[in-house]
Short mmCIF file of C-alpha atoms in Angstrom, two decimals:
data_model
loop_
_atom_site.label_atom_id
_atom_site.label_comp_id
_atom_site.label_asym_id
_atom_site.label_seq_id
_atom_site.Cartn_x
_atom_site.Cartn_y
_atom_site.Cartn_z
CA UNK A 190 0.00 0.00 0.00
CA UNK A 191 3.13 2.12 0.22
CA UNK A 192 2.76 5.83 0.69
CA UNK A 193 -0.95 6.21 -0.03
CA UNK A 194 -2.62 8.39 2.58
CA UNK A 195 -6.28 7.59 3.11
CA UNK A 196 -8.79 10.04 4.50
CA UNK A 197 -10.32 7.19 6.44
CA UNK A 198 -9.58 3.56 7.16
CA UNK A 199 -12.56 1.52 8.28
CA UNK A 200 -11.82 -1.61 10.28
CA UNK A 201 -14.48 -4.21 9.51
CA UNK A 202 -16.83 -4.64 6.54
CA UNK A 203 -20.06 -5.44 8.34
CA UNK A 204 -23.14 -3.20 8.25
CA UNK A 205 -21.45 -0.51 10.40
CA UNK A 206 -18.29 -0.35 8.29
CA UNK A 207 -20.15 -0.47 4.98
CA UNK A 208 -22.70 2.09 6.24
CA UNK A 209 -19.84 4.45 7.02
CA UNK A 210 -18.22 3.79 3.65
CA UNK A 211 -21.39 4.69 1.72
CA UNK A 212 -21.13 8.18 3.17
CA UNK A 213 -17.35 8.68 3.10
CA UNK A 214 -16.88 7.37 -0.42
CA UNK A 215 -19.89 9.29 -1.74
CA UNK A 216 -18.27 12.32 -0.18
CA UNK A 217 -15.18 11.56 -2.29
CA UNK A 218 -13.11 10.83 0.78
CA UNK A 219 -10.37 8.32 0.03
CA UNK A 220 -11.67 5.25 1.84
CA UNK A 221 -10.06 1.91 2.64
CA UNK A 222 -11.95 -0.90 4.36
CA UNK A 223 -9.95 -3.69 5.98
CA UNK A 224 -11.83 -6.95 6.52
CA UNK A 225 -10.33 -10.10 8.05
CA UNK A 226 -12.72 -12.42 6.23
CA UNK A 227 -15.27 -11.43 3.56
CA UNK A 228 -17.65 -8.49 3.87
CA UNK A 229 -20.69 -9.28 5.97
CA UNK A 230 -20.02 -9.82 9.63
CA UNK A 231 -22.70 -11.49 11.72
CA UNK A 232 -25.55 -10.41 9.45
CA UNK A 233 -24.21 -12.73 6.73
CA UNK A 234 -25.30 -15.65 8.91
CA UNK A 235 -28.97 -14.83 8.84
CA UNK A 236 -31.37 -15.84 6.11
CA UNK A 237 -34.16 -13.63 7.36
CA UNK A 238 -34.06 -9.87 7.93
CA UNK A 239 -37.46 -8.25 8.28
CA UNK A 240 -36.70 -5.25 10.49
CA UNK A 241 -34.77 -3.10 8.03
CA UNK A 242 -37.14 -0.21 7.34
CA UNK A 243 -38.24 -0.07 3.74
CA UNK A 244 -37.15 -3.59 2.93
CA UNK A 245 -39.88 -6.16 3.55
CA UNK A 246 -37.66 -9.15 3.78
CA UNK A 247 -34.15 -9.99 2.64
CA UNK A 248 -31.40 -12.44 3.56
CA UNK A 249 -28.11 -11.24 5.05
CA UNK A 250 -25.74 -12.17 2.21
CA UNK A 251 -27.93 -10.39 -0.39
CA UNK A 252 -28.11 -7.20 1.64
CA UNK A 253 -24.37 -7.19 2.19
CA UNK A 254 -23.68 -7.86 -1.47
CA UNK A 255 -25.70 -4.77 -2.38
CA UNK A 256 -23.99 -2.63 0.24
CA UNK A 257 -20.60 -3.78 -1.02
CA UNK A 258 -21.47 -2.95 -4.65
CA UNK A 259 -22.74 0.43 -3.54
CA UNK A 260 -19.54 1.46 -1.75
CA UNK A 261 -17.30 0.07 -4.48
CA UNK A 262 -19.23 2.05 -7.08
CA UNK A 263 -18.53 5.17 -5.06
CA UNK A 264 -14.82 4.33 -5.10
CA UNK A 265 -14.17 2.73 -1.71
CA UNK A 266 -11.44 0.12 -1.65
CA UNK A 267 -12.08 -3.13 0.24
CA UNK A 268 -9.22 -5.42 1.27
CA UNK A 269 -10.45 -8.88 2.36
CA UNK A 270 -8.47 -11.52 4.24
CA UNK A 271 -6.72 -8.68 6.03
CA UNK A 272 -6.87 -8.94 9.82
CA UNK A 273 -5.93 -5.79 11.70
CA UNK A 274 -3.45 -6.68 14.43
CA UNK A 275 -2.58 -3.23 15.85
CA UNK A 276 -2.96 0.53 15.42
CA UNK A 277 -0.69 3.42 16.23
CA UNK A 278 -1.27 7.15 16.60
CA UNK A 279 1.62 8.83 14.77
CA UNK A 280 3.49 12.01 15.73
CA UNK A 281 1.87 13.95 12.86
CA UNK A 282 -1.61 13.04 14.13
CA UNK A 283 -2.31 10.43 11.46
CA UNK A 284 -3.04 6.83 12.32
CA UNK A 285 -1.19 3.73 11.17
CA UNK A 286 -3.15 0.51 10.86
CA UNK A 287 -1.27 -2.79 10.70
CA UNK A 288 -2.35 -6.14 9.30
CA UNK A 289 0.72 -7.98 10.63
CA UNK A 290 3.54 -6.14 8.85
CA UNK A 291 1.32 -4.63 6.19
CA UNK A 292 0.90 -0.97 7.11
CA UNK A 293 -1.69 1.56 5.89
CA UNK A 294 -2.03 5.15 7.03
CA UNK A 295 -5.01 7.48 7.28
CA UNK A 296 -6.10 10.78 8.74
CA UNK A 297 -8.98 9.10 10.58
CA UNK A 298 -10.11 5.60 11.51
CA UNK A 299 -13.57 4.15 12.10
CA UNK A 300 -13.45 1.02 14.24
CA UNK A 301 -16.24 -1.37 13.27
CA UNK A 302 -14.87 -4.81 14.16
CA UNK A 303 -18.26 -6.07 15.36
CA UNK A 304 -18.91 -8.90 17.71
CA UNK A 305 -18.76 -12.64 18.01
CA UNK A 306 -20.80 -15.43 19.60
CA UNK A 307 -20.98 -15.34 23.37
CA UNK A 308 -20.24 -18.63 25.05
CA UNK A 309 -22.04 -20.35 27.90
CA UNK A 310 -18.71 -21.29 29.49
CA UNK A 311 -19.89 -24.68 30.68
CA UNK A 312 -17.99 -28.00 30.61
CA UNK A 313 -18.00 -29.70 27.22
CA UNK A 314 -18.93 -26.61 25.23
CA UNK A 315 -15.52 -25.73 23.82
CA UNK A 316 -14.43 -29.37 23.56
CA UNK A 317 -17.35 -30.37 21.32
CA UNK A 318 -17.36 -27.07 19.44
CA UNK A 319 -13.69 -27.23 18.46
CA UNK A 320 -14.07 -30.86 17.43
CA UNK A 321 -17.12 -30.01 15.31
CA UNK A 322 -18.88 -32.71 17.33
CA UNK A 323 -22.29 -31.23 17.97
CA UNK A 324 -22.00 -27.76 19.52
CA UNK A 325 -22.83 -24.87 17.20
CA UNK A 326 -23.56 -21.15 17.34
CA UNK A 327 -25.04 -20.94 13.83
CA UNK A 328 -28.39 -22.57 13.12
CA UNK A 329 -28.36 -21.36 9.54
CA UNK A 330 -25.05 -23.15 8.99
CA UNK A 331 -25.54 -26.38 10.81
CA UNK A 332 -29.26 -27.16 11.04
CA UNK A 333 -29.18 -29.38 7.91
CA UNK A 334 -26.74 -31.76 9.63
CA UNK A 335 -29.39 -32.54 12.24
CA UNK A 336 -32.15 -33.75 9.96
CA UNK A 337 -34.49 -35.91 12.04
CA UNK A 338 -32.26 -35.64 15.10
CA UNK A 339 -32.80 -34.23 18.58
CA UNK A 340 -31.33 -30.83 19.33
CA UNK A 341 -31.35 -28.37 22.19
CA UNK A 342 -31.32 -24.61 21.54
CA UNK A 343 -30.22 -22.31 24.37
CA UNK A 344 -31.32 -18.66 24.53
CA UNK A 345 -34.35 -16.38 24.43
CA UNK A 346 -33.59 -13.29 22.34
CA UNK A 347 -34.48 -12.47 18.74
CA UNK A 348 -31.71 -14.52 17.19
CA UNK A 349 -32.45 -17.47 19.47
CA UNK A 350 -36.11 -17.53 18.42
CA UNK A 351 -35.36 -17.12 14.70
CA UNK A 352 -32.69 -19.79 14.75
CA UNK A 353 -34.85 -22.18 16.76
CA UNK A 354 -37.65 -21.84 14.21
CA UNK A 355 -35.09 -22.58 11.50
CA UNK A 356 -33.85 -25.66 13.40
CA UNK A 357 -37.41 -26.95 13.74
CA UNK A 358 -37.60 -27.22 9.94
CA UNK A 359 -34.84 -29.84 9.99
CA UNK A 360 -34.54 -31.52 13.36
CA UNK A 361 -36.82 -34.32 14.55
CA UNK A 362 -37.23 -32.58 17.88
CA UNK A 363 -36.06 -29.19 19.13
CA UNK A 364 -36.02 -28.31 22.80
CA UNK A 365 -35.61 -24.63 23.49
CA UNK A 366 -34.04 -23.88 26.85
CA UNK A 367 -34.61 -20.40 28.24
CA UNK A 368 -33.41 -19.17 31.63
CA UNK A 369 -36.33 -16.77 32.20
CA UNK A 370 -40.03 -17.53 32.48
CA UNK A 371 -40.91 -15.39 29.47
CA UNK A 372 -39.31 -14.30 26.21
CA UNK A 373 -37.75 -10.90 25.60
CA UNK A 374 -37.59 -11.35 21.81
CA UNK A 375 -39.77 -9.23 19.50
CA UNK A 376 -43.45 -10.08 19.99
CA UNK A 377 -44.00 -11.12 16.39
CA UNK A 378 -41.28 -13.75 16.73
CA UNK A 379 -42.50 -14.98 20.10
CA UNK A 380 -46.02 -15.40 18.68
CA UNK A 381 -44.66 -17.45 15.81
CA UNK A 382 -42.62 -19.57 18.21
CA UNK A 383 -45.52 -20.27 20.57
CA UNK A 384 -47.85 -21.03 17.70
CA UNK A 385 -45.35 -23.56 16.40
CA UNK A 386 -44.79 -25.09 19.87
CA UNK A 387 -48.52 -25.37 20.61
CA UNK A 388 -49.47 -26.64 17.17
CA UNK A 389 -50.57 -30.22 16.47
CA UNK A 390 -47.74 -32.77 16.28
CA UNK A 391 -45.26 -30.08 17.16
CA UNK A 392 -41.57 -31.01 17.21
CA UNK A 393 -40.80 -27.95 19.34
CA UNK A 394 -40.70 -27.98 23.14
CA UNK A 395 -39.98 -24.96 25.31
CA UNK A 396 -38.40 -25.29 28.74
CA UNK A 397 -38.68 -22.06 30.73
CA UNK A 398 -36.63 -21.08 33.79
CA UNK A 399 -34.01 -23.62 32.81
CA UNK A 400 -30.25 -23.32 32.38
CA UNK A 401 -27.68 -25.62 30.81
CA UNK A 402 -24.83 -26.64 33.10
CA UNK A 403 -22.78 -29.16 31.08
CA UNK A 404 -22.61 -30.84 27.70
CA UNK A 405 -21.67 -34.52 27.71
CA UNK A 406 -20.96 -37.44 25.40
CA UNK A 407 -18.41 -39.93 24.13
CA UNK A 408 -16.66 -38.36 21.13
CA UNK A 409 -19.80 -36.41 20.22
CA UNK A 410 -22.67 -34.70 21.99
CA UNK A 411 -25.08 -37.20 23.55
CA UNK A 412 -26.73 -35.24 26.35
CA UNK A 413 -26.95 -31.90 28.11
CA UNK A 414 -27.36 -31.27 31.82
CA UNK A 415 -30.33 -29.01 32.46
CA UNK A 416 -31.22 -27.34 35.72
CA UNK A 417 -34.60 -25.91 36.65
CA UNK A 418 -33.71 -22.61 38.33
CA UNK A 419 -36.87 -22.58 40.45
CA UNK A 420 -36.82 -26.10 41.87
CA UNK A 421 -33.05 -26.62 41.50
CA UNK A 422 -33.76 -30.03 39.99
CA UNK A 423 -31.20 -31.31 37.48
CA UNK A 424 -31.66 -33.76 34.63
CA UNK A 425 -29.59 -35.37 31.89
CA UNK A 426 -31.40 -34.54 28.69
CA UNK A 427 -30.65 -36.64 25.64
CA UNK A 428 -29.70 -34.83 22.42
CA UNK A 429 -27.49 -35.07 19.35
CA UNK A 430 -26.63 -31.40 19.12
CA UNK A 431 -26.60 -28.20 21.16
CA UNK A 432 -27.12 -24.79 19.54
CA UNK A 433 -26.17 -21.76 21.63
CA UNK A 434 -27.80 -18.39 20.88
CA UNK A 435 -27.13 -16.23 23.93
CA UNK A 436 -25.90 -13.02 22.34
CA UNK A 437 -22.65 -11.51 21.29
CA UNK A 438 -19.43 -10.13 22.69
CA UNK A 439 -17.22 -7.44 21.12
CA UNK A 440 -14.23 -8.30 18.90
CA UNK A 441 -11.86 -5.85 20.49
CA UNK A 442 -8.90 -7.91 21.73
CA UNK A 443 -6.55 -6.27 19.21
CA UNK A 444 -7.46 -2.80 20.54
CA UNK A 445 -6.24 -3.30 24.11
CA UNK A 446 -3.76 -0.56 24.94
CA UNK A 447 -4.79 1.55 21.93
CA UNK A 448 -8.26 2.84 22.80
CA UNK A 449 -10.04 2.76 26.14
CA UNK A 450 -12.24 -0.29 26.59
CA UNK A 451 -14.69 -1.26 29.30
CA UNK A 452 -14.00 -4.31 31.44
CA UNK A 453 -16.21 -6.37 29.13
CA UNK A 454 -14.28 -5.17 26.10
CA UNK A 455 -16.67 -2.58 24.65
CA UNK A 456 -15.06 0.54 23.19
CA UNK A 457 -15.69 3.67 25.23
CA UNK A 458 -17.07 6.64 23.27
CA UNK A 459 -19.26 9.70 23.69
CA UNK A 460 -22.29 7.92 22.13
CA UNK A 461 -23.38 11.08 20.26
CA UNK A 462 -20.46 11.66 17.90
CA UNK A 463 -18.86 8.25 18.50
CA UNK A 464 -15.45 9.69 19.41
CA UNK A 465 -13.15 7.24 21.23
CA UNK A 466 -10.30 8.09 23.62
CA UNK A 467 -7.91 8.57 20.66
CA UNK A 468 -8.41 11.72 18.55
CA UNK A 469 -9.31 10.84 14.96
CA UNK A 470 -10.50 7.35 15.89
CA UNK A 471 -14.28 6.77 15.80
CA UNK A 472 -16.25 3.67 16.65
CA UNK A 473 -19.39 2.24 15.05
CA UNK A 474 -21.65 -0.73 15.63
CA UNK A 475 -21.81 -3.67 18.02
CA UNK A 476 -18.50 -3.10 19.74
CA UNK A 477 -19.21 0.28 21.36
CA UNK A 478 -20.68 1.00 24.77
CA UNK A 479 -24.44 1.29 24.59
CA UNK A 480 -24.69 -0.73 21.37
CA UNK A 481 -28.11 -2.20 20.66
CA UNK A 482 -26.60 -4.91 18.42
CA UNK A 483 -29.04 -4.24 15.60
CA UNK A 484 -28.46 -4.08 11.87
CA UNK A 485 -30.13 -0.68 11.54
CA UNK A 486 -28.27 0.92 14.43
CA UNK A 487 -24.95 -0.46 13.21
CA UNK A 488 -25.53 1.18 9.83
CA UNK A 489 -26.62 4.39 11.56
CA UNK A 490 -23.48 4.41 13.69
CA UNK A 491 -21.36 4.14 10.58
CA UNK A 492 -23.15 7.13 9.10
CA UNK A 493 -22.73 9.21 12.27
CA UNK A 494 -18.99 8.52 12.37
CA UNK A 495 -18.70 9.29 8.66
CA UNK A 496 -20.38 12.68 9.12
CA UNK A 497 -18.56 13.63 12.29
CA UNK A 498 -15.12 12.95 10.90
CA UNK A 499 -15.50 16.05 8.78
CA UNK A 500 -15.75 18.05 12.00
CA UNK A 501 -12.41 16.60 13.00
CA UNK A 502 -10.90 17.48 9.60
CA UNK A 503 -12.14 21.05 10.07
CA UNK A 504 -10.57 21.38 13.51
CA UNK A 505 -8.76 18.60 15.41
CA UNK A 506 -9.49 20.42 18.67
CA UNK A 507 -13.17 19.62 18.09
CA UNK A 508 -12.31 16.22 19.53
CA UNK A 509 -12.39 17.47 23.09
CA UNK A 510 -15.41 19.76 22.66
CA UNK A 511 -18.65 18.80 24.38
CA UNK A 512 -21.62 17.58 22.34
CA UNK A 513 -22.99 20.66 20.55
CA UNK A 514 -26.47 22.15 20.66
CA UNK A 515 -26.05 23.40 17.09
CA UNK A 516 -28.34 21.29 14.96
CA UNK A 517 -26.29 21.50 11.80
CA UNK A 518 -22.58 21.63 12.45
CA UNK A 519 -20.25 23.07 9.83
CA UNK A 520 -20.13 21.85 6.30
CA UNK A 521 -23.39 19.87 6.06
CA UNK B 63 -2.28 -30.35 -9.41
CA UNK B 64 -3.02 -26.70 -9.90
CA UNK B 65 -0.55 -24.74 -7.85
CA UNK B 66 -1.47 -22.09 -5.34
CA UNK B 67 -5.26 -22.32 -5.62
CA UNK B 68 -7.94 -24.30 -3.77
CA UNK B 69 -9.02 -27.43 -5.68
CA UNK B 70 -12.65 -28.59 -5.71
CA UNK B 71 -13.01 -32.25 -4.75
CA UNK B 72 -15.96 -34.67 -4.86
CA UNK B 73 -16.82 -38.11 -3.50
CA UNK B 74 -15.26 -39.73 -6.55
CA UNK B 75 -11.85 -38.06 -6.47
CA UNK B 76 -11.47 -37.53 -2.71
CA UNK B 77 -9.33 -40.65 -2.41
CA UNK B 78 -6.95 -39.59 -5.16
CA UNK B 79 -6.81 -35.90 -4.32
CA UNK B 80 -6.73 -36.05 -0.53
CA UNK B 81 -6.10 -39.50 0.93
CA UNK B 82 -3.29 -40.36 -1.48
CA UNK B 83 -1.78 -36.89 -1.69
CA UNK B 84 1.96 -36.69 -1.22
CA UNK B 85 1.77 -33.33 0.56
CA UNK B 86 -0.50 -32.55 3.54
CA UNK B 87 -3.99 -31.41 2.54
CA UNK B 88 -6.30 -28.86 4.15
CA UNK B 89 -9.90 -29.79 3.31
CA UNK B 90 -12.62 -27.17 3.66
CA UNK B 91 -16.05 -28.78 4.13
CA UNK B 92 -18.48 -26.05 3.07
CA UNK B 93 -21.87 -25.28 1.52
CA UNK B 94 -23.49 -22.52 -0.54
CA UNK B 95 -25.99 -21.62 2.18
CA UNK B 96 -23.38 -21.17 4.89
CA UNK B 97 -22.48 -17.51 5.42
CA UNK B 98 -19.30 -18.09 7.43
CA UNK B 99 -18.09 -20.56 4.79
CA UNK B 100 -18.26 -17.84 2.17
CA UNK B 101 -16.56 -15.43 4.53
CA UNK B 102 -13.72 -17.88 5.10
CA UNK B 103 -13.03 -18.29 1.37
CA UNK B 104 -10.47 -15.47 0.91
CA UNK B 105 -8.41 -16.73 3.84
CA UNK B 106 -8.26 -20.20 2.28
CA UNK B 107 -7.19 -18.73 -1.04
CA UNK B 108 -4.46 -16.82 0.73
CA UNK B 109 -3.29 -19.97 2.51
CA UNK B 110 -3.28 -21.97 -0.73
CA UNK B 111 -1.00 -19.37 -2.24
CA UNK B 112 1.29 -18.87 0.77
CA UNK B 113 1.90 -22.59 1.34
CA UNK B 114 2.07 -23.47 -2.34
CA UNK B 115 3.99 -26.72 -2.91
CA UNK B 116 3.98 -27.65 0.79
CA UNK B 117 0.23 -27.86 1.35
CA UNK B 118 -2.72 -28.56 -0.89
CA UNK B 119 -6.02 -26.80 -0.16
CA UNK B 120 -9.19 -28.64 -1.22
CA UNK B 121 -12.83 -27.57 -1.04
CA UNK B 122 -15.54 -30.14 -0.55
CA UNK B 123 -19.19 -29.10 -1.00
CA UNK B 124 -21.11 -31.10 1.64
CA UNK B 125 -24.33 -31.01 -0.39
CA UNK B 126 -22.67 -32.61 -3.38
CA UNK B 127 -20.15 -34.87 -1.70
CA UNK B 128 -22.45 -36.26 0.98
CA UNK B 129 -20.75 -39.62 1.41
CA UNK B 130 -17.43 -38.06 2.32
CA UNK B 131 -19.04 -35.52 4.64
CA UNK B 132 -20.88 -38.31 6.47
CA UNK B 133 -17.76 -40.48 6.57
CA UNK B 134 -15.85 -37.77 8.39
CA UNK B 135 -18.75 -37.02 10.75
CA UNK B 136 -19.25 -33.41 9.70
CA UNK B 137 -21.82 -31.74 11.96
CA UNK B 138 -20.74 -28.14 11.73
CA UNK B 139 -19.42 -26.08 8.83
CA UNK B 140 -17.10 -24.64 7.81
CA UNK B 141 -15.07 -27.61 9.04
CA UNK B 142 -11.39 -27.62 8.18
CA UNK B 143 -9.56 -30.93 8.41
CA UNK B 144 -5.85 -31.40 7.89
CA UNK B 145 -4.96 -34.71 6.25
CA UNK B 146 -1.49 -36.17 6.31
CA UNK B 147 -0.78 -39.58 4.74
CA UNK B 148 -4.50 -40.19 4.50
CA UNK B 149 -5.45 -39.53 8.11
CA UNK B 150 -6.89 -36.50 9.88
CA UNK B 151 -4.17 -34.93 12.01
CA UNK B 152 -5.86 -31.66 12.92
CA UNK B 153 -9.08 -29.72 12.56
CA UNK B 154 -10.81 -26.41 13.10
CA UNK B 155 -14.58 -26.05 13.33
CA UNK B 156 -16.18 -22.75 12.40
CA UNK B 157 -14.66 -19.37 11.70
CA UNK B 158 -12.79 -18.53 14.90
CA UNK B 159 -12.16 -14.87 15.86
CA UNK B 160 -8.53 -15.04 14.69
CA UNK B 161 -9.24 -17.44 11.90
CA UNK B 162 -6.15 -16.98 9.75
CA UNK B 163 -3.63 -17.23 12.58
CA UNK B 164 -5.52 -20.08 14.27
CA UNK B 165 -5.50 -22.00 11.01
CA UNK B 166 -1.79 -21.42 10.45
CA UNK B 167 -0.99 -22.64 13.96
CA UNK B 168 -2.82 -25.88 13.21
CA UNK B 169 -1.22 -26.33 9.81
CA UNK B 170 2.44 -25.53 10.42
CA UNK B 171 3.39 -28.47 12.68
CA UNK B 172 2.38 -30.84 9.88
CA UNK B 173 4.43 -29.31 7.10
CA UNK B 174 7.81 -30.61 5.99
#
């Protein structure tokens, strides 16, 4: 990449990073997006998006493909297979971004590395996951391997309900294990779930107020230990696979020592302009404090960062200014 | 063998391409409908190029090559198995957070 100076380097090509790039590249800012895998992030794992305003229903990969085309048409450059390992604030105020030894430099950075599956941290989970022996975090990916089999799905949020409904199309029997006594997922999804569970010859069972405490088996998953949190009673529940849908955690390990993070690894920012602790470095999407972990808000974050970086170009001292009561800052 | 690029394999040529290969082989069990599998693709291309001559990278579509997928007990994709002299000597399931470096750590001990 040599001596090219970018106006902005965006770390991560999920909805937040691509949302930012639509604005920066359309604004003719020289934009580079670094992505460790392919564009998409978590949204590429879903086959059903129906909460993106204006779009009735679309699958994740199609939406991402369109976003990617859009930013590339505006001139943004996307480098895939390029995992950012460290960043450095340079003497001249610019920021160096390293993918191992490969260095790129920009005037500003938008951090949009997203999040990854949260784990239950119970015995057997990692062992069976890493062996590909029956523990999965992606129903869309692995449901077809459990045709006619018995699976347990753990969780109670939107993704958990969607993925469980997907599993029920393949598995012989799905048992959904939820630690609370009611669901916090969107009502429309909960209604669909309950209708399916209460229907005739249903292959879907819901266990409320129940937690998983261990996954067991010889060489592959054969059972899960379930505990009723009200009675304290434990049981060994037979199954061929365990799907875990209990939310996400931020992908920010590589940022330790560069920007300020919370104890749980979220990037600290001002939540209005998305400024981090390092001048010129913005954050967008799932990995910031206060993130709602939604497609729409990730995209919106990207757009906020993309607009606010012009304020920083105008005056670097803006970084330490309080959030303004001027509705339309300079240059819009 | 085509150098430096992933090779598509099927049930019928798995034996010849993978089991009887003279160099270690990294097999990617994948499918069209698997988002993470598609996301992993550029990393596998990069690995095929970087380890050219020392490692062969093969892609096996689990929908088309069912027999082989069943034989190796695939329950989660992408599944990456490292074959040396016909046997599985290492594996990674799913796209891990540091996928490229995790994969390299698994591969390197098995290379000449």
